[in-house]
Every structure is written in structure tokens, then in C-alpha cells.
Amino acid sequence: MGKQTEIGIGKKALQLVLASSDELSELKPQMEKTSYTYCLGKTGSMDLQKVVSAIETAAKRNGIIKENLYREMHALYHAILEAVQGVTRGQVQLGDVMRTVGLRFAVVRGQPYEDREEGEWIAVALYGTIGAPIRGLEHETAGLGINHI
Amino acid sequence: MGKQTEIGIGKKALQLVLASSDELSELKPQMEKTSYTYCLGKTGSMDLQKVVSAIETAAKRNGIIKENLYREMHALYHAILEAVQGVTRGQVQLGDVMRTVGLRFAVVRGQPYEDREEGEWIAVALYGTIGAPIRGLEHETAGLGINHI
Amino acid sequence: MGKQTEIGIGKKALQLVLASSDELSELKPQMEKTSYTYCLGKTGSMDLQKVVSAIETAAKRNGIIKENLYREMHALYHAILEAVQGVTRGQVQLGDVMRTVGLRFAVVRGQPYEDREEGEWIAVALYGTIGAPIRGLEHETAGLGINHI
Amino acid sequence: MGKQTEIGIGKKALQLVLASSDELSELKPQMEKTSYTYCLGKTGSMDLQKVVSAIETAAKRNGIIKENLYREMHALYHAILEAVQGVTRGQVQLGDVMRTVGLRFAVVRGQPYEDREEGEWIAVALYGTIGAPIRGLEHETAGLGINHI
Amino acid sequence: MGKQTEIGIGKKALQLVLASSDELSELKPQMEKTSYTYCLGKTGSMDLQKVVSAIETAAKRNGIIKENLYREMHALYHAILEAVQGVTRGQVQLGDVMRTVGLRFAVVRGQPYEDREEGEWIAVALYGTIGAPIRGLEHETAGLGINHI
Amino acid sequence: MGKQTEIGIGKKALQLVLASSDELSELKPQMEKTSYTYCLGKTGSMDLQKVVSAIETAAKRNGIIKENLYREMHALYHAILEAVQGVTRGQVQLGDVMRTVGLRFAVVRGQPYEDREEGEWIAVALYGTIGAPIRGLEHETAGLGINHI
């Protein structure tokens, strides 16, 4: 059954997007010791499509998912949408309701459960700011999506 | 305008709910040096009402908000609901759709912006697991809500 | 086509729920002169089901709709749900997210369009308070639902 | 605690958007006698962004909120979105789902509670029509959002 | 009361969108024997507005609804939106969340209830694929909306 | 890539829930010839939890999914919730908004894509009635959820 290993895949993804550059220097070698693969990136837009697209592209380019395999794209897509729901809290919309985001994202893939049969899972974490399209009129926001892959 | 100070109120709240007991021992003295007040707690239920109630009660008992002041309760309530949306991703429901949560929560209050006129804000962070009401059939989940107070 | 007569059915419904007793004394004779039929009532609960049920029952008892005709119940039901969405703004939930309402409601039925072929429509207006289940920790709320019948 | 003064801020906002020009002539002097500040306007679009923007601009230009203070913009923004949810009932969308609105709006700011510590609140009321982008194929719609500021 | 006749209007609509061309050849003569009128069509887009519009246009051109009568347009519009909710499951959005649809649609109008007083109803069924805007990265999707007319 | 085989897994699931007993006698032998496994059942309730639970239990008892494997339960759960969104169209709620369902359900598992690497997927189809908790005051409803497993 799904007993989780000590450090969850979601926690790792959140730590990566929250980390300062100093903290990242510590976290990266820790990630190397795990079986997880991951990528990190930044995206900012009033256009939700661009946010979704930036994360998908980074995950494909960094080999976190196989872009020709729909099953992997499907798993990633739903993890992204779930993370976006944490960011947008209510309406999955940005520019349409006059707001913009500046986000760091992490995509982590691996086996978070002790039972090998549970297979691979994917986590998408987002952290940054959301607000009016005027610098400073914004507050922090975060989201986490997790899916089997 | 709303230029944020170096460490955001939301980031602090997320770090608190993500911290292991070792990490908490480091984080707590750091929190003392800031102007933020905060409280930490745990809640688990299939009943969303109990989750909301546990966070409200902890925030009142620890003096994070004044319970007789509706304005403060209103600010906290909406921050909780926004954090819950990150946790539930789509339907703000637990038992009704056959799932349960085990969550750590942090409520942080203070002045995250350099401009003193921006006044106080409140952040609610949640981290834990969500899943079927059977131990192990669950994955991680997180949410962050922020409001002016 | 749907050109509306001077006073809309929705506006009438809203005026009825907003009216003080003095204003009601003025409004009621005005309503008599229109072709509209209507009923007024009050309902308060943490349980959304009771709110829906109170409005349906009042509309049936006052002969605003025929309770044996599903088509009329269906029209009323969707108008109620739309009005409730204005009241709850986001989650169509009360007690589950730890809040309660005290509402006045009006159900108005009639022909709001000049063109007789547009037939009858139904409006449901709600106005009152929403908040924590503690007296005073609440603010105003309103909603309007309109449907063809 | 939050005992409300006789005439709620939300009721005033709704009365302002519902008023005919005759009724406005009566309401405006009444508003002068209260401590409330307010503005009135009209907006119509298939583009929700324009609706949000029109209300924000009017509130800033009329000095209802301070545009450089994010805390006030944040309070107004959420009050607008809540009012829009009453208008759109379900999907916070207009053109994307082929519909358009013509709305009057009122933004009212002041102290609706007897207890001075409850401070200032803001109400946004909307009333008008929603429908297909063809004149006449529309019905009435309304919404009310309230927030502490 | 609303006892349904043997073959429901929703079932007919779903059978029409699911039918292969062979099955359609069988279904069409069956439809002729009922009192139902219907139309069939195809639409594909990343733009939800085009999907709504294609169905409305087909229903008007085929005389399923009278386009000058708002009451009929209103009934159809809500049936379309309900069917779209089955297709999009959660967010009523396509391109904004980076996905596209290819759909067959059926609009059926008639009297599904034995009791003549229940009058006419309209059903909108959708079936096709939803996915990334890359051929093959998609799975099936369906929706059904029903309304009194 | 994800080219689908001739008969989609979702279409099969929908045909199974729509089938009359005569049609089922034809469909079942056809299903035997495919690589799909499936189960059929009925559920009716005002309580959404019971609907979710009935489908999960049937899928486990019939060996469609392995109940000890969280990854399979997770895939099924999200497919169920997506199908329920088609049924409830807007609010994923039944009794809370005073309505009840009587549903047939089909769960189908197998390989719908030609490319073997796409692996197994699961489809959940629902068809039946939704309405007031009074016999006859109801109309048809349907939903389809699909997920990789």
C-alpha cells in the first residue's frame, strides 16, 4: 500500500520553489541523492496559457516527461492544473479577471512510496506573486499538484 | 506602494508547515527576530467544517486575531478558504467526495510590505495529505491564503 | 424579441427583499397593479438544503408555481441556485465551510418582456447576512436568479 | 462586536444601482448625511477585464480608494470579484461563453458597524443585464461584494 | 407529474452523437417516428465561444429553436453550458488552459414526459475528444445538458 | 503517440450505461472480444459520498482495479469525480442543494491507444436521472471521466 518514504515528492517540489539561491545550493546535492528527477524554471504572465505552456515545455526539454507519450503529458497537465488552482484560488483565470502572476515552478518525478508497485508520480509546485498588473500591487501565492504517471 | 520586505509572510508560513522538527528548531528563533506573530497546529478530518474551525480556534487562542472583532475574523476566514482551495483543488469538499485530510497549519500575521501604510496582513499555510479514508491511500497537498487584516 | 417592459422582474424582486416595512407598504400596492405574482419570506440556516427548501415551499404554497409540474419546479430550482451563487460567491456551501445565512427572499413570476411570445419568467431575489455562526460576525449578502418558466 | 448600524453598506450600494433617476435624486442627499463615500458608474462589455477595470478606475478617480495602497486595491478587487460572481452565477466568464453584460455599478466605503473598531468596509453592487451579444436577448442580473478595507 | 416516456430525450441525443455512420442510418428513421426534432453537427476549437456559437447557429438554422425568441435562446444556452461542463469537467475553459476540443453535437427538442403539461424540453449532447493542441494527445469527452423550453 | 484504436474506451463505457437489456445482450459479447475489462452497476442517493463509494466498491470487487494499489485507486477516483461533474454540472453536490440521482455506471479499463506505450486507461460513464427528491420531478443526466492508470 501507499506508505510514503520519508521525504515526500510534494515537499521536495515546494522546497525547491521556495529556496533562496543559498538554499538551492544545499538542496540540489540532496536531490541528486534521491531517485527523483526534476526541473526548475520561472514564468510570468497575465495569460494562463503561457504559464501552462512554460511548465510543459520545461518538463519536456529537461526529459522529466516523454513528450510523445500522451499518458505522461496527461499526468503532467492535470498536476499543473491542480497547482494552478492553488495559485488562483477559485477562478482558474488571470488576465480575464485583471491579474498577473510571476512564478517559480518545480516539476519533480519519482517514486514517493515504499511499495515499488506504486510506481512513479509527478509533483508540480508553484510559488511567486499574484496581483494587479502594476508592480508592487501583489501578494504571494503557491500551489501544489500531484499525480500518478 | 506594496514593495515586499525580503522574506514574504507567505513563504514564512509555508516554511513553518513544511519544517521537520529539526528545521522548526532553527525556524522558530528566526521568527522571533521578525515582527510576525504566528501559531502552528495540526488538524485532520473528512469534515471541512472541522478543519476551518481548528484553524480559527488556534488563531484566536494564540492571540493572532481578536475573536471579538469581525473584521479580523473575516480576514482570517477568507485566508483559510483560499488555502483550503489549494488543498482541495476544484471542489471545496472532503467527505462529500469521499476523501479525508491530515494537515499541519500555520497562521502568520504581520507587516510584509516596506511601506508602513500597507499595514498588517495574514497568511494561512496548509501542508499534509489528502486521500481516501484508508491509511496510505493518500498523497501530499498544500495551500496558501493571504489577506489584508 | 426580448425588449423588456419598464420595470424588470429582477428589479422588483430585489426591491421587495431590500424593502423596510414602510417601503413594503408602498411596494405592495404597486405590485398589485402589475401582472406579476409574488411571495416573500425569511429563512436562516447553516444548511443550504433548508434554504432551497424554504423558498420552494413558499413558492408552492403561495401558488407562484404548480408543484406537480416538473417544468415549473425545474425553472424555480435553477433560479434559486443562481440566486444562491450570488449569496455564497464561489462555493455553493454554508455549514461545510463554517458559515450561516439569515435571508429574506422574494419569488416573482410574470411577463417581463413586451413581446407576449416571450411568455412567463421567474425571478428569485435574496438579501440578508452571511457569516460565522456567531451573532454579529457577519456582513450583508445578496443574489438574483432569473429563468424562463 | 459586529452589530450593524441601521442601514447596511450593502443595501445602500444595491439601492444606488437599482435607483431610477428620480429615486437617485432622493437617495443622493440621504447618502450625504451618512459617513459613507461612494461612486456610481456604468460599464458594458463581453470582456470581463474591462468590467473589473472600469470599476477600479472609477473608485480610484473618485477617491474612494487610494490607488497607491495595495491593501485598498486588494480589498476592492475581492469585493468586485464577489459581485461579479453574483452577475455570472457559476463561471466567472463573459465572452468566452458567448455572453455580454450592461451594468451599473456602485462602490460604497464607510463604517457599517456600530463598534468603531470594526473600521471601514467596502461594498460593490452591480445591476444590469446579461445575455447573448444581440440586443434584447438578455435578462437582468445583480451582484454584491463586501470586504473589510 | 413528470413520468418520462420510454426513450428519454437525453438518451436520444447521446445516441446520436455516439453513432457511427452505420448506426446513424438506423437511428435517423427511428427519430422520424418520434415527435422529436433534432439537428447534428461538428465543431472543433480552442475557443469555447466558437463551440457555443456553432451549436446555437445549427439549432437556429435547422429551426430547432426560434432565434427571435429570447426564451428559446435562453433555454438552449443553458443546456449548451451544462453539456460543456461535462466536456470540460471543472473549468469551463479550453484555450486558456491550453486544450482544444473536437466535438460532435446533437440538439434534440420535444416532449419527453407523458404528461402533456410538461411541455417541450431541449437536450444538448456532446461527444468527441479533448486534449493538448497536438494531434493524438487527447482523450474522449462527453456532456449532456437538458432544459425546459 | 496517442492515436486511438477504432472504438474508444469512453464510447464503450457510454454505450454500456445507455444500453437497454436487449442492447446489453448484444454489447456484452462485443466487449468480450476487446481487451477491455469492465463492470456495470446502479446507484442512487442524495449523498454524493455513496455514489462515489458504490462505483469504487464495484470496481474493486470486479477486479477492475487493485484496491491495495493507491495509484489505481487514485486514477479511478479522479475518473469518477470527472464523470460526476458531468452529472452535477456546476456544483459537485446533491443533497446539499436538494437533489437526488438514480444512476447506472460503467467502469471500463484497457488500452485505447494503438501505441502500446500509452498503456492502460480507465473510463467511468454515468447515465440516469437527477432531480428533486420526489419521483418524476427529474430529468436525464450523464457524465464521462477518463484517466490513465
PDB file of N, CA and C in Angstrom, chain E residues 1-36:
ATOM      1  N   MET E   1     -47.653  14.563 -13.393  1.00  0.00           N
ATOM      2  CA  MET E   1     -46.261  14.709 -12.983  1.00  0.00           C
ATOM      3  C   MET E   1     -45.325  14.189 -14.060  1.00  0.00           C
ATOM      4  N   GLY E   2     -44.029  14.305 -13.762  1.00  0.00           N
ATOM      5  CA  GLY E   2     -43.036  14.167 -14.816  1.00  0.00           C
ATOM      6  C   GLY E   2     -42.658  12.750 -15.205  1.00  0.00           C
ATOM      7  N   LYS E   3     -43.575  11.790 -15.264  1.00  0.00           N
ATOM      8  CA  LYS E   3     -43.174  10.453 -15.700  1.00  0.00           C
ATOM      9  C   LYS E   3     -42.672  10.519 -17.138  1.00  0.00           C
ATOM     10  N   GLN E   4     -41.493   9.935 -17.354  1.00  0.00           N
ATOM     11  CA  GLN E   4     -40.906  10.042 -18.685  1.00  0.00           C
ATOM     12  C   GLN E   4     -41.439   8.949 -19.611  1.00  0.00           C
ATOM     13  N   THR E   5     -41.514   9.293 -20.897  1.00  0.00           N
ATOM     14  CA  THR E   5     -41.860   8.304 -21.903  1.00  0.00           C
ATOM     15  C   THR E   5     -40.688   7.356 -22.053  1.00  0.00           C
ATOM     16  N   GLU E   6     -40.893   6.290 -22.826  1.00  0.00           N
ATOM     17  CA  GLU E   6     -39.913   5.208 -22.783  1.00  0.00           C
ATOM     18  C   GLU E   6     -38.482   5.628 -23.117  1.00  0.00           C
ATOM     19  N   ILE E   7     -38.307   6.343 -24.180  1.00  0.00           N
ATOM     20  CA  ILE E   7     -36.946   6.732 -24.563  1.00  0.00           C
ATOM     21  C   ILE E   7     -36.725   8.204 -24.263  1.00  0.00           C
ATOM     22  N   GLY E   8     -35.828   8.462 -23.370  1.00  0.00           N
ATOM     23  CA  GLY E   8     -35.588   9.822 -22.930  1.00  0.00           C
ATOM     24  C   GLY E   8     -34.971  10.677 -24.019  1.00  0.00           C
ATOM     25  N   ILE E   9     -35.186  11.978 -23.904  1.00  0.00           N
ATOM     26  CA  ILE E   9     -34.661  12.930 -24.872  1.00  0.00           C
ATOM     27  C   ILE E   9     -33.136  13.012 -24.771  1.00  0.00           C
ATOM     28  N   GLY E  10     -32.610  12.837 -23.566  1.00  0.00           N
ATOM     29  CA  GLY E  10     -31.161  12.885 -23.362  1.00  0.00           C
ATOM     30  C   GLY E  10     -30.486  11.663 -23.954  1.00  0.00           C
ATOM     31  N   LYS E  11     -31.129  10.512 -23.779  1.00  0.00           N
ATOM     32  CA  LYS E  11     -30.575   9.270 -24.330  1.00  0.00           C
ATOM     33  C   LYS E  11     -30.513   9.358 -25.851  1.00  0.00           C
ATOM     34  N   LYS E  12     -31.588   9.858 -26.438  1.00  0.00           N
ATOM     35  CA  LYS E  12     -31.609  10.018 -27.903  1.00  0.00           C
ATOM     36  C   LYS E  12     -30.457  10.921 -28.347  1.00  0.00           C
ATOM     37  N   ALA E  13     -30.283  12.029 -27.648  1.00  0.00           N
ATOM     38  CA  ALA E  13     -29.223  12.967 -28.028  1.00  0.00           C
ATOM     39  C   ALA E  13     -27.850  12.311 -27.921  1.00  0.00           C
ATOM     40  N   LEU E  14     -27.651  11.542 -26.848  1.00  0.00           N
ATOM     41  CA  LEU E  14     -26.360  10.864 -26.674  1.00  0.00           C
ATOM     42  C   LEU E  14     -26.150   9.797 -27.747  1.00  0.00           C
ATOM     43  N   GLN E  15     -27.214   9.048 -28.049  1.00  0.00           N
ATOM     44  CA  GLN E  15     -27.075   8.023 -29.091  1.00  0.00           C
ATOM     45  C   GLN E  15     -26.696   8.648 -30.433  1.00  0.00           C
ATOM     46  N   LEU E  16     -27.268   9.821 -30.709  1.00  0.00           N
ATOM     47  CA  LEU E  16     -26.969  10.486 -31.987  1.00  0.00           C
ATOM     48  C   LEU E  16     -25.496  10.908 -32.078  1.00  0.00           C
ATOM     49  N   VAL E  17     -24.941  11.449 -31.003  1.00  0.00           N
ATOM     50  CA  VAL E  17     -23.530  11.873 -31.082  1.00  0.00           C
ATOM     51  C   VAL E  17     -22.555  10.706 -31.022  1.00  0.00           C
ATOM     52  N   LEU E  18     -23.001   9.588 -30.454  1.00  0.00           N
ATOM     53  CA  LEU E  18     -22.110   8.426 -30.357  1.00  0.00           C
ATOM     54  C   LEU E  18     -22.145   7.560 -31.616  1.00  0.00           C
ATOM     55  N   ALA E  19     -23.174   7.735 -32.441  1.00  0.00           N
ATOM     56  CA  ALA E  19     -23.417   6.804 -33.540  1.00  0.00           C
ATOM     57  C   ALA E  19     -22.347   6.861 -34.628  1.00  0.00           C
ATOM     58  N   SER E  20     -21.930   5.701 -35.094  1.00  0.00           N
ATOM     59  CA  SER E  20     -21.133   5.594 -36.317  1.00  0.00           C
ATOM     60  C   SER E  20     -22.072   5.886 -37.492  1.00  0.00           C
ATOM     61  N   SER E  21     -21.533   6.010 -38.696  1.00  0.00           N
ATOM     62  CA  SER E  21     -22.419   6.347 -39.816  1.00  0.00           C
ATOM     63  C   SER E  21     -23.447   5.233 -40.063  1.00  0.00           C
ATOM     64  N   ASP E  22     -23.030   3.979 -39.843  1.00  0.00           N
ATOM     65  CA  ASP E  22     -23.980   2.870 -39.958  1.00  0.00           C
ATOM     66  C   ASP E  22     -25.103   2.988 -38.927  1.00  0.00           C
ATOM     67  N   GLU E  23     -24.697   3.255 -37.711  1.00  0.00           N
ATOM     68  CA  GLU E  23     -25.700   3.362 -36.647  1.00  0.00           C
ATOM     69  C   GLU E  23     -26.633   4.544 -36.896  1.00  0.00           C
ATOM     70  N   LEU E  24     -26.080   5.619 -37.476  1.00  0.00           N
ATOM     71  CA  LEU E  24     -26.911   6.785 -37.795  1.00  0.00           C
ATOM     72  C   LEU E  24     -27.998   6.431 -38.800  1.00  0.00           C
ATOM     73  N   SER E  25     -27.642   5.614 -39.761  1.00  0.00           N
ATOM     74  CA  SER E  25     -28.623   5.204 -40.772  1.00  0.00           C
ATOM     75  C   SER E  25     -29.798   4.477 -40.127  1.00  0.00           C
ATOM     76  N   GLU E  26     -29.532   3.804 -39.027  1.00  0.00           N
ATOM     77  CA  GLU E  26     -30.618   3.144 -38.292  1.00  0.00           C
ATOM     78  C   GLU E  26     -31.385   4.111 -37.395  1.00  0.00           C
ATOM     79  N   LEU E  27     -30.594   5.014 -36.768  1.00  0.00           N
ATOM     80  CA  LEU E  27     -31.192   5.923 -35.779  1.00  0.00           C
ATOM     81  C   LEU E  27     -32.117   6.956 -36.415  1.00  0.00           C
ATOM     82  N   LYS E  28     -31.700   7.459 -37.573  1.00  0.00           N
ATOM     83  CA  LYS E  28     -32.452   8.552 -38.173  1.00  0.00           C
ATOM     84  C   LYS E  28     -33.909   8.183 -38.453  1.00  0.00           C
ATOM     85  N   PRO E  29     -34.180   7.025 -39.060  1.00  0.00           N
ATOM     86  CA  PRO E  29     -35.594   6.668 -39.269  1.00  0.00           C
ATOM     87  C   PRO E  29     -36.351   6.489 -37.947  1.00  0.00           C
ATOM     88  N   GLN E  30     -35.641   6.000 -36.928  1.00  0.00           N
ATOM     89  CA  GLN E  30     -36.290   5.896 -35.604  1.00  0.00           C
ATOM     90  C   GLN E  30     -36.692   7.277 -35.080  1.00  0.00           C
ATOM     91  N   MET E  31     -35.780   8.253 -35.281  1.00  0.00           N
ATOM     92  CA  MET E  31     -36.069   9.616 -34.817  1.00  0.00           C
ATOM     93  C   MET E  31     -37.291  10.179 -35.541  1.00  0.00           C
ATOM     94  N   GLU E  32     -37.431   9.852 -36.829  1.00  0.00           N
ATOM     95  CA  GLU E  32     -38.567  10.352 -37.620  1.00  0.00           C
ATOM     96  C   GLU E  32     -39.895   9.938 -37.000  1.00  0.00           C
ATOM     97  N   LYS E  33     -39.899   8.751 -36.386  1.00  0.00           N
ATOM     98  CA  LYS E  33     -41.143   8.247 -35.811  1.00  0.00           C
ATOM     99  C   LYS E  33     -41.509   8.905 -34.488  1.00  0.00           C
ATOM    100  N   THR E  34     -40.558   9.549 -33.878  1.00  0.00           N
ATOM    101  CA  THR E  34     -40.855  10.231 -32.616  1.00  0.00           C
ATOM    102  C   THR E  34     -41.357  11.644 -32.920  1.00  0.00           C
ATOM    103  N   SER E  35     -41.778  12.335 -31.869  1.00  0.00           N
ATOM    104  CA  SER E  35     -42.207  13.732 -32.045  1.00  0.00           C
ATOM    105  C   SER E  35     -41.023  14.681 -31.934  1.00  0.00           C
ATOM    106  N   TYR E  36     -39.832  14.109 -31.710  1.00  0.00           N
ATOM    107  CA  TYR E  36     -38.660  14.970 -31.511  1.00  0.00           C
ATOM    108  C   TYR E  36     -38.180  15.598 -32.827  1.00  0.00           C
TER     109      TYR E  36
END
